[in-house]
Short mmCIF file of C-alpha atoms in Angstrom, two decimals:
data_model
loop_
_atom_site.label_atom_id
_atom_site.label_comp_id
_atom_site.label_asym_id
_atom_site.label_seq_id
_atom_site.Cartn_x
_atom_site.Cartn_y
_atom_site.Cartn_z
CA MET A 1071 10.19 -37.87 -24.25
CA GLY A 1072 7.65 -35.38 -22.76
CA ARG A 1073 8.68 -31.89 -21.74
CA ALA A 1074 8.65 -32.85 -18.06
CA GLY A 1075 10.96 -35.76 -18.78
CA ALA A 1076 13.20 -33.52 -20.84
CA LEU A 1077 13.40 -31.10 -17.94
CA THR A 1078 14.47 -33.84 -15.56
CA SER A 1079 17.01 -35.06 -18.10
CA ALA A 1080 18.31 -31.52 -18.57
CA ALA A 1081 18.72 -31.21 -14.82
CA SER A 1082 20.63 -34.48 -14.71
CA ARG A 1083 22.89 -33.37 -17.57
CA SER A 1084 23.69 -29.99 -16.04
CA PRO A 1085 26.98 -30.37 -14.09
CA SER A 1086 25.92 -27.91 -11.39
CA VAL A 1087 22.57 -29.63 -10.77
CA ALA A 1088 23.92 -33.15 -11.14
CA SER A 1089 26.72 -32.53 -8.66
CA ARG A 1090 24.29 -30.98 -6.23
CA LEU A 1091 21.85 -33.86 -6.44
CA SER A 1092 24.53 -36.51 -6.03
CA SER A 1093 26.84 -35.02 -3.43
CA HIS A 1094 24.45 -34.33 -0.56
CA ASP A 1095 22.16 -36.18 1.81
CA PRO A 1096 19.43 -37.72 -0.41
CA VAL A 1097 16.76 -36.25 1.87
CA CYS A 1098 18.08 -32.76 0.96
CA PRO A 1099 19.37 -32.95 -2.65
CA LEU A 1100 19.27 -29.15 -2.90
CA SER A 1101 21.03 -28.52 0.40
CA SER A 1102 23.67 -26.34 -1.26
CA VAL A 1103 20.85 -23.98 -2.28
CA PHE A 1104 18.69 -24.15 0.86
CA CYS A 1105 19.38 -24.19 4.58
CA PRO A 1106 18.91 -27.59 6.27
CA LEU A 1107 15.45 -28.67 7.30
CA ILE A 1108 14.39 -27.61 10.77
CA TRP A 1109 12.35 -30.81 11.14
CA HIS A 1110 12.12 -33.76 8.84
CA HIS A 1111 10.83 -37.32 8.81
CA LEU A 1112 10.23 -37.91 12.51
CA ALA A 1113 7.78 -40.73 11.80
CA THR A 1114 7.45 -43.70 9.49
CA PRO A 1115 5.17 -42.95 6.49
CA THR A 1116 2.02 -44.94 5.94
CA PRO A 1117 2.93 -48.27 4.27
CA PRO A 1118 2.21 -48.41 0.52
CA GLY A 1119 -1.02 -50.14 -0.42
CA THR A 1120 -2.83 -49.36 2.83
CA THR A 1121 -6.45 -48.35 2.21
CA LEU A 1122 -7.39 -45.45 4.50
CA PRO A 1123 -9.51 -42.32 4.28
CA ARG A 1124 -7.21 -39.67 2.80
CA TYR A 1125 -7.24 -35.89 2.65
CA ASP A 1126 -5.08 -33.35 0.83
CA VAL A 1127 -5.14 -30.06 2.74
CA PHE A 1128 -3.41 -27.22 0.89
CA ASN A 1129 -3.17 -23.48 0.50
CA GLY A 1130 -5.00 -22.38 -2.64
CA ASP A 1131 -2.09 -20.32 -3.99
CA ALA A 1132 0.59 -21.29 -6.52
CA ASP A 1133 2.83 -22.82 -3.87
CA GLY A 1134 0.12 -25.02 -2.40
CA LEU A 1135 -1.21 -26.07 -5.80
CA CYS A 1136 2.20 -26.88 -7.27
CA ALA A 1137 3.32 -28.72 -4.14
CA LEU A 1138 0.22 -30.91 -4.33
CA GLN A 1139 0.70 -31.37 -8.07
CA GLN A 1140 4.22 -32.72 -7.60
CA LEU A 1141 3.22 -35.15 -4.87
CA ARG A 1142 0.20 -36.51 -6.71
CA LEU A 1143 2.07 -36.93 -9.99
CA GLU A 1144 4.54 -39.12 -8.10
CA SER A 1145 1.93 -40.81 -5.93
CA PRO A 1146 -1.47 -40.68 -7.66
CA GLU A 1147 -4.33 -40.62 -5.18
CA GLU A 1148 -7.91 -39.37 -5.49
CA ASN A 1149 -8.15 -37.75 -2.08
CA GLU A 1150 -10.67 -35.34 -0.64
CA LEU A 1151 -9.40 -31.80 -1.26
CA VAL A 1152 -9.54 -29.21 1.51
CA THR A 1153 -8.48 -25.73 0.43
CA GLY A 1154 -9.56 -22.11 0.13
CA THR A 1155 -8.19 -18.64 -0.47
CA LYS A 1156 -4.61 -17.56 0.21
CA ARG A 1157 -5.59 -16.41 3.70
CA ASP A 1158 -7.58 -19.53 4.61
CA VAL A 1159 -4.69 -20.95 6.61
CA ARG A 1160 -6.56 -22.73 9.40
CA LEU A 1161 -7.69 -25.50 7.10
CA LEU A 1162 -6.91 -28.61 9.13
CA GLY A 1163 -9.87 -27.92 11.41
CA ARG A 1164 -12.16 -28.69 8.46
CA VAL A 1165 -11.02 -32.33 8.41
CA PRO A 1166 -13.08 -34.67 10.63
CA ALA A 1167 -10.00 -36.69 11.53
CA ARG A 1168 -10.46 -40.25 12.74
CA ALA A 1169 -8.20 -43.17 13.54
CA GLY A 1170 -6.60 -44.51 10.38
CA ASP A 1171 -7.08 -41.36 8.31
CA ALA A 1172 -4.07 -40.23 6.24
CA ILE A 1173 -3.75 -36.45 5.91
CA THR A 1174 -1.24 -34.55 3.77
CA VAL A 1175 -0.93 -30.83 4.58
CA LEU A 1176 0.81 -28.36 2.27
CA ASP A 1177 1.77 -24.71 2.61
CA ILE A 1178 -0.09 -23.73 5.77
CA SER A 1179 1.53 -23.08 9.13
CA VAL A 1180 1.69 -25.72 11.84
CA ASP A 1181 1.42 -22.92 14.39
CA ALA A 1182 -1.87 -21.66 12.92
CA ASN A 1183 -3.29 -25.21 13.02
CA ARG A 1184 -1.77 -26.43 16.27
CA GLU A 1185 -5.03 -27.28 18.04
CA ALA A 1186 -6.49 -29.07 15.02
CA LEU A 1187 -3.24 -30.98 14.57
CA ALA A 1188 -3.29 -32.09 18.21
CA ARG A 1189 -6.86 -33.35 17.78
CA ALA A 1190 -6.04 -35.22 14.57
CA LEU A 1191 -3.00 -36.90 16.08
CA ALA A 1192 -4.90 -37.80 19.26
CA ALA A 1193 -7.67 -39.31 17.12
CA GLY A 1194 -5.10 -41.62 15.49
CA ALA A 1195 -4.77 -39.98 12.07
CA THR A 1196 -1.42 -39.99 10.30
CA VAL A 1197 -0.35 -36.48 9.27
CA ARG A 1198 2.42 -35.57 6.83
CA TRP A 1199 3.18 -31.84 6.64
CA PHE A 1200 5.21 -29.73 4.17
CA ASP A 1201 5.58 -26.01 4.85
CA HIS A 1202 7.90 -22.99 5.01
CA HIS A 1203 5.99 -20.63 7.33
CA TYR A 1204 6.66 -19.94 11.00
CA ALA A 1205 5.89 -23.17 12.81
CA GLY A 1206 6.45 -22.45 16.50
CA GLU A 1207 7.45 -25.24 18.85
CA PRO A 1208 8.12 -28.57 17.07
CA VAL A 1209 5.44 -31.21 17.38
CA VAL A 1210 6.78 -34.71 17.99
CA ALA A 1211 4.46 -37.69 17.63
CA PRO A 1212 4.83 -41.17 16.10
CA ASN A 1213 2.03 -40.43 13.62
CA PHE A 1214 3.38 -37.02 12.53
CA GLU A 1215 5.83 -36.60 9.65
CA PRO A 1216 6.88 -32.95 9.28
CA HIS A 1217 9.02 -31.43 6.53
CA ILE A 1218 9.38 -27.83 7.69
CA ASP A 1219 11.96 -25.28 6.53
CA THR A 1220 11.49 -21.58 7.31
CA SER A 1221 14.57 -20.32 5.47
CA PRO A 1222 13.88 -17.05 3.59
CA GLU A 1223 14.84 -18.47 0.17
CA ILE A 1224 12.46 -21.40 0.03
CA CYS A 1225 8.81 -22.23 -0.53
CA THR A 1226 6.75 -25.34 0.11
CA SER A 1227 6.99 -26.56 -3.49
CA LEU A 1228 10.78 -26.47 -3.27
CA ILE A 1229 10.63 -28.51 -0.05
CA VAL A 1230 8.51 -31.06 -1.91
CA ASP A 1231 10.95 -30.86 -4.85
CA ARG A 1232 13.74 -31.72 -2.43
CA PHE A 1233 11.69 -34.58 -0.98
CA LEU A 1234 11.13 -35.99 -4.49
CA GLY A 1235 14.70 -35.54 -5.67
CA GLY A 1236 13.77 -32.93 -8.29
CA ARG A 1237 11.66 -35.28 -10.41
CA ARG A 1238 8.91 -32.67 -10.99
CA ARG A 1239 11.02 -29.56 -10.85
CA ALA A 1240 9.20 -27.53 -13.50
CA TRP A 1241 6.20 -27.27 -11.17
CA ALA A 1242 8.47 -26.24 -8.28
CA ILE A 1243 10.03 -23.51 -10.40
CA ALA A 1244 6.58 -22.16 -11.30
CA ALA A 1245 5.68 -22.08 -7.61
CA ALA A 1246 8.89 -20.25 -6.70
CA PHE A 1247 8.00 -17.57 -9.23
CA GLY A 1248 4.53 -17.39 -7.72
CA ASP A 1249 6.00 -16.96 -4.24
CA ASN A 1250 8.12 -14.05 -5.54
CA LEU A 1251 11.43 -15.96 -5.30
CA VAL A 1252 12.26 -14.64 -8.74
CA ALA A 1253 16.07 -14.77 -8.62
CA LEU A 1254 16.09 -18.31 -7.20
CA ALA A 1255 13.46 -19.55 -9.66
CA THR A 1256 15.35 -18.02 -12.58
CA ARG A 1257 18.57 -19.68 -11.48
CA LEU A 1258 16.92 -23.08 -11.06
CA ALA A 1259 15.33 -22.77 -14.51
CA ARG A 1260 18.69 -21.92 -16.05
CA GLU A 1261 20.41 -24.82 -14.28
CA ALA A 1262 17.65 -27.15 -15.50
CA GLY A 1263 18.38 -26.19 -19.11
CA LEU A 1264 15.28 -24.08 -19.74
CA GLY A 1265 15.37 -21.26 -22.27
CA GLU A 1266 14.08 -17.74 -21.79
CA ALA A 1267 10.66 -18.47 -23.31
CA GLU A 1268 10.12 -21.55 -21.14
CA THR A 1269 11.25 -19.68 -18.04
CA ALA A 1270 8.88 -16.82 -18.84
CA ALA A 1271 6.03 -19.32 -19.30
CA LEU A 1272 6.65 -20.87 -15.86
CA ARG A 1273 6.82 -17.40 -14.36
CA ALA A 1274 3.46 -16.52 -15.89
CA LEU A 1275 1.97 -19.77 -14.59
CA GLY A 1276 3.22 -19.26 -11.04
CA GLN A 1277 2.25 -15.61 -10.84
CA SER A 1278 -1.21 -16.27 -12.30
CA LEU A 1279 -1.98 -19.12 -9.91
CA ASN A 1280 -0.79 -16.99 -7.01
CA TYR A 1281 -2.89 -14.00 -8.03
CA ASN A 1282 -5.96 -16.21 -8.27
CA ALA A 1283 -5.76 -17.18 -4.59
CA TYR A 1284 -6.35 -13.73 -3.11
CA GLY A 1285 -9.84 -12.75 -2.04
CA ASP A 1286 -12.10 -12.47 0.98
CA SER A 1287 -13.75 -15.75 0.00
CA VAL A 1288 -13.65 -18.27 -2.82
CA ALA A 1289 -16.51 -16.28 -4.39
CA ASP A 1290 -14.03 -13.41 -4.96
CA LEU A 1291 -11.67 -15.66 -6.91
CA ARG A 1292 -11.74 -16.20 -10.63
CA TYR A 1293 -11.19 -19.97 -10.15
CA ASP A 1294 -11.94 -22.22 -7.18
CA PRO A 1295 -8.53 -23.62 -6.08
CA ALA A 1296 -9.96 -27.13 -5.70
CA ALA A 1297 -11.21 -27.03 -9.29
CA LEU A 1298 -7.83 -25.73 -10.41
CA ALA A 1299 -6.08 -28.59 -8.62
CA ARG A 1300 -8.24 -31.13 -10.44
CA ARG A 1301 -7.60 -29.43 -13.76
CA LEU A 1302 -3.84 -29.34 -13.19
CA ARG A 1303 -3.87 -33.05 -12.32
CA ARG A 1304 -4.58 -33.94 -15.96
CA TYR A 1305 -1.11 -32.74 -16.99
CA GLU A 1306 2.29 -34.11 -16.02
CA ASP A 1307 3.98 -31.25 -17.84
CA PRO A 1308 3.20 -27.61 -17.02
CA PHE A 1309 3.95 -26.64 -20.62
CA ASP A 1310 1.22 -29.01 -21.82
CA PHE A 1311 -1.15 -27.37 -19.35
CA LEU A 1312 -0.22 -23.92 -20.65
CA ARG A 1313 -0.79 -24.98 -24.24
CA ALA A 1314 -4.09 -26.77 -23.68
CA GLU A 1315 -5.87 -24.67 -21.06
CA PRO A 1316 -7.05 -21.03 -21.21
CA VAL A 1317 -6.63 -20.59 -17.46
CA VAL A 1318 -3.37 -18.62 -17.46
CA LYS A 1319 -4.40 -16.29 -20.29
CA GLU A 1320 -7.66 -15.55 -18.52
CA LEU A 1321 -5.90 -14.98 -15.20
CA GLN A 1322 -3.27 -12.78 -16.82
CA ALA A 1323 -5.99 -10.61 -18.33
CA GLY A 1324 -7.75 -10.35 -14.98
CA TYR A 1325 -4.47 -9.65 -13.20
CA ALA A 1326 -3.58 -6.85 -15.64
CA GLU A 1327 -6.98 -5.23 -15.13
CA ASP A 1328 -6.85 -5.50 -11.34
CA LEU A 1329 -3.23 -4.35 -11.16
CA ALA A 1330 -4.01 -1.31 -13.30
CA ASN A 1331 -6.69 -0.37 -10.77
CA ALA A 1332 -4.23 -0.83 -7.88
CA ARG A 1333 -1.60 1.35 -9.55
CA ARG A 1334 -4.01 4.29 -9.49
CA THR A 1335 -3.66 4.43 -5.70
CA GLN A 1336 -1.00 6.58 -4.05
CA PRO A 1337 1.31 5.41 -1.25
CA THR A 1338 1.26 6.72 2.29
CA PRO A 1339 4.87 7.27 3.49
CA VAL A 1340 5.31 5.65 6.89
CA SER A 1341 9.07 6.10 7.24
CA PRO A 1342 11.97 6.88 4.87
CA ALA A 1343 12.06 3.17 3.93
CA ALA A 1344 8.45 2.03 4.38
CA ARG A 1345 5.28 2.73 2.40
CA ALA A 1346 1.67 1.76 2.96
CA TRP A 1347 -0.90 1.43 0.19
CA PHE A 1348 -4.61 1.62 1.05
CA LEU A 1349 -6.87 0.04 -1.58
CA PRO A 1350 -10.61 0.75 -1.87
CA GLN A 1351 -13.49 -1.54 -0.95
CA ALA A 1352 -13.91 -3.64 -4.11
CA PRO A 1353 -13.57 -7.30 -5.19
CA TRP A 1354 -10.62 -6.41 -7.44
CA ALA A 1355 -8.75 -4.97 -4.45
CA ARG A 1356 -9.25 -8.16 -2.44
CA ARG A 1357 -8.01 -10.19 -5.42
CA VAL A 1358 -4.91 -8.18 -6.28
CA PHE A 1359 -3.52 -6.86 -3.00
CA GLY A 1360 -1.04 -9.71 -2.56
CA ALA A 1361 0.10 -9.66 -6.18
CA PHE A 1362 0.36 -5.86 -5.97
CA ALA A 1363 2.65 -6.25 -2.95
CA ASN A 1364 4.84 -8.64 -4.96
CA ALA A 1365 4.96 -6.17 -7.87
CA LEU A 1366 5.91 -3.32 -5.56
CA ALA A 1367 8.65 -5.42 -3.95
CA ALA A 1368 10.12 -6.16 -7.39
CA GLU A 1369 9.79 -2.60 -8.72
CA GLN A 1370 10.78 -0.71 -5.56
CA PRO A 1371 13.12 -3.13 -3.75
CA ALA A 1372 14.67 -0.46 -1.50
CA PHE A 1373 11.37 -0.05 0.37
CA ALA A 1374 9.25 -2.16 2.68
CA HIS A 1375 5.65 -2.28 1.50
CA ALA A 1376 2.34 -2.83 3.26
CA VAL A 1377 -0.75 -3.18 1.08
CA LEU A 1378 -4.07 -2.95 2.93
CA ALA A 1379 -7.37 -4.04 1.39
CA PRO A 1380 -10.66 -3.53 3.25
CA ARG A 1381 -12.80 -6.56 3.97
CA PRO A 1382 -16.62 -6.57 4.00
CA ASP A 1383 -16.61 -7.03 7.80
CA GLY A 1384 -14.81 -3.70 8.34
CA THR A 1385 -11.35 -5.14 9.00
CA TRP A 1386 -8.31 -4.95 6.73
CA SER A 1387 -6.31 -7.66 4.96
CA VAL A 1388 -2.63 -6.72 5.01
CA SER A 1389 0.17 -7.97 2.75
CA LEU A 1390 3.73 -7.21 3.89
CA ARG A 1391 6.99 -7.29 1.92
CA ALA A 1392 10.46 -6.58 3.31
CA PRO A 1393 13.13 -4.60 1.45
CA ALA A 1394 15.25 -6.77 -0.85
CA ALA A 1395 18.43 -5.90 1.03
CA ARG A 1396 16.83 -6.91 4.37
CA PRO A 1397 14.48 -9.82 3.67
CA GLU A 1398 13.43 -10.32 7.27
CA GLY A 1399 11.08 -9.19 9.99
CA CYS A 1400 7.73 -9.51 8.20
CA ASP A 1401 6.74 -12.66 10.08
CA GLU A 1402 7.51 -11.14 13.49
CA LEU A 1403 5.63 -7.94 12.66
CA ALA A 1404 2.58 -9.84 11.39
CA ARG A 1405 2.50 -12.17 14.40
CA ALA A 1406 2.25 -9.17 16.70
CA PHE A 1407 -1.40 -9.08 15.62
CA PRO A 1408 -3.85 -11.94 16.32
CA THR A 1409 -4.49 -13.06 12.72
CA GLY A 1410 -0.98 -12.42 11.38
CA GLY A 1411 1.66 -14.83 10.13
CA GLY A 1412 3.92 -15.71 7.24
CA ARG A 1413 7.62 -15.84 6.52
CA LYS A 1414 10.58 -13.55 7.06
CA ALA A 1415 10.49 -11.70 3.73
CA ALA A 1416 6.73 -11.75 3.15
CA ALA A 1417 3.82 -12.06 5.53
CA GLY A 1418 0.30 -10.85 6.13
CA ILE A 1419 -2.48 -10.12 8.56
CA ASP A 1420 -5.82 -11.68 7.75
CA ARG A 1421 -8.11 -9.36 9.73
CA LEU A 1422 -6.62 -6.16 11.10
CA PRO A 1423 -9.30 -4.26 13.06
CA GLN A 1424 -9.68 -0.60 12.16
CA PRO A 1425 -8.66 0.56 15.69
CA ASP A 1426 -5.34 -1.31 15.26
CA VAL A 1427 -4.36 0.33 11.96
CA ASP A 1428 -2.41 3.18 13.57
CA ARG A 1429 -0.60 0.74 15.89
CA PHE A 1430 0.28 -1.42 12.90
CA LEU A 1431 1.60 1.54 10.90
CA GLY A 1432 3.70 2.62 13.89
CA ALA A 1433 5.20 -0.86 14.27
CA PHE A 1434 5.76 -1.07 10.50
CA GLY A 1435 7.58 2.27 10.46
CA ASP A 1436 9.68 1.33 13.48
CA ARG A 1437 10.67 -2.04 11.96
CA TYR A 1438 11.68 -0.55 8.62
CA GLY A 1439 12.61 2.96 9.67
CA LYS A 1440 15.80 3.41 7.68
CA PRO A 1441 16.77 2.60 4.07
#
């Protein structure tokens, strides 16, 4: 039995996991861990065996990559890949949707792609969507199948894991680590029968894939996310991928170097419970600012953190993290600015104009003014 199969078997043997998977609605086998879906399965999926143009549209971070990996291991398809950096969230507009197209979208917000989604649906494409970011008003259409859950303790890969009944859970655990859901990922690994070394390996995988996604453009990244997705596809088992490929070791070395540079910066106190970190104009800063925000959130959980990295166009990329005791408010704060979005505990602003920096810092301090 391969390691992936052993993981599934371990999950089925574990009383806590087995009881959870068998005692709830089969659409939500992890419903005792996660809040119920906000939307799910409003349309009939495309019948098996139908030959249509197909696209996989996904965020280039760990969550998007591992969500796609799970789906394509269960349903192998050689689709056109549409992806980009972590902040390339308006990806659906790159798809020239036509009648009969089948589009799967992973880990980008419906709200950020609302116009492109309306065009695709009007053109007659079938769209299936998995995501955990702020979605706005629900979209209801016979050719739209959404699986959206914006609960704080969830990521897109865990929504896909729920959809698949946990059959590829190792990849979902790696993604949860990458999305900084460390306590939840550790618990799921323990319940699945993984040891400390295996859990640490999945954590390294998730964090490395997530770090790789940050940059002003794909040229800033160490690996193109589309190329990474194709490389991952060769492996059913993430442990086989870790053993056979140098990707994670190379990304870990790059991450350590970039993070060391980030740690040389000093915080700007914004309020007693909020700190801002301004990174310099450099490719390493654009690569590491999101991972640096995750590291700060883990190391200094009593504070809210805002990490700002300058972009070549003179604007700032912003990564927000809420205090651990109050994992909320980041999405609302980010959406107060035109290119902002995200989830309750972690969000970002893609392009914050220089004249808006003081207004942002004021809103950040007001939102997280007290410990």
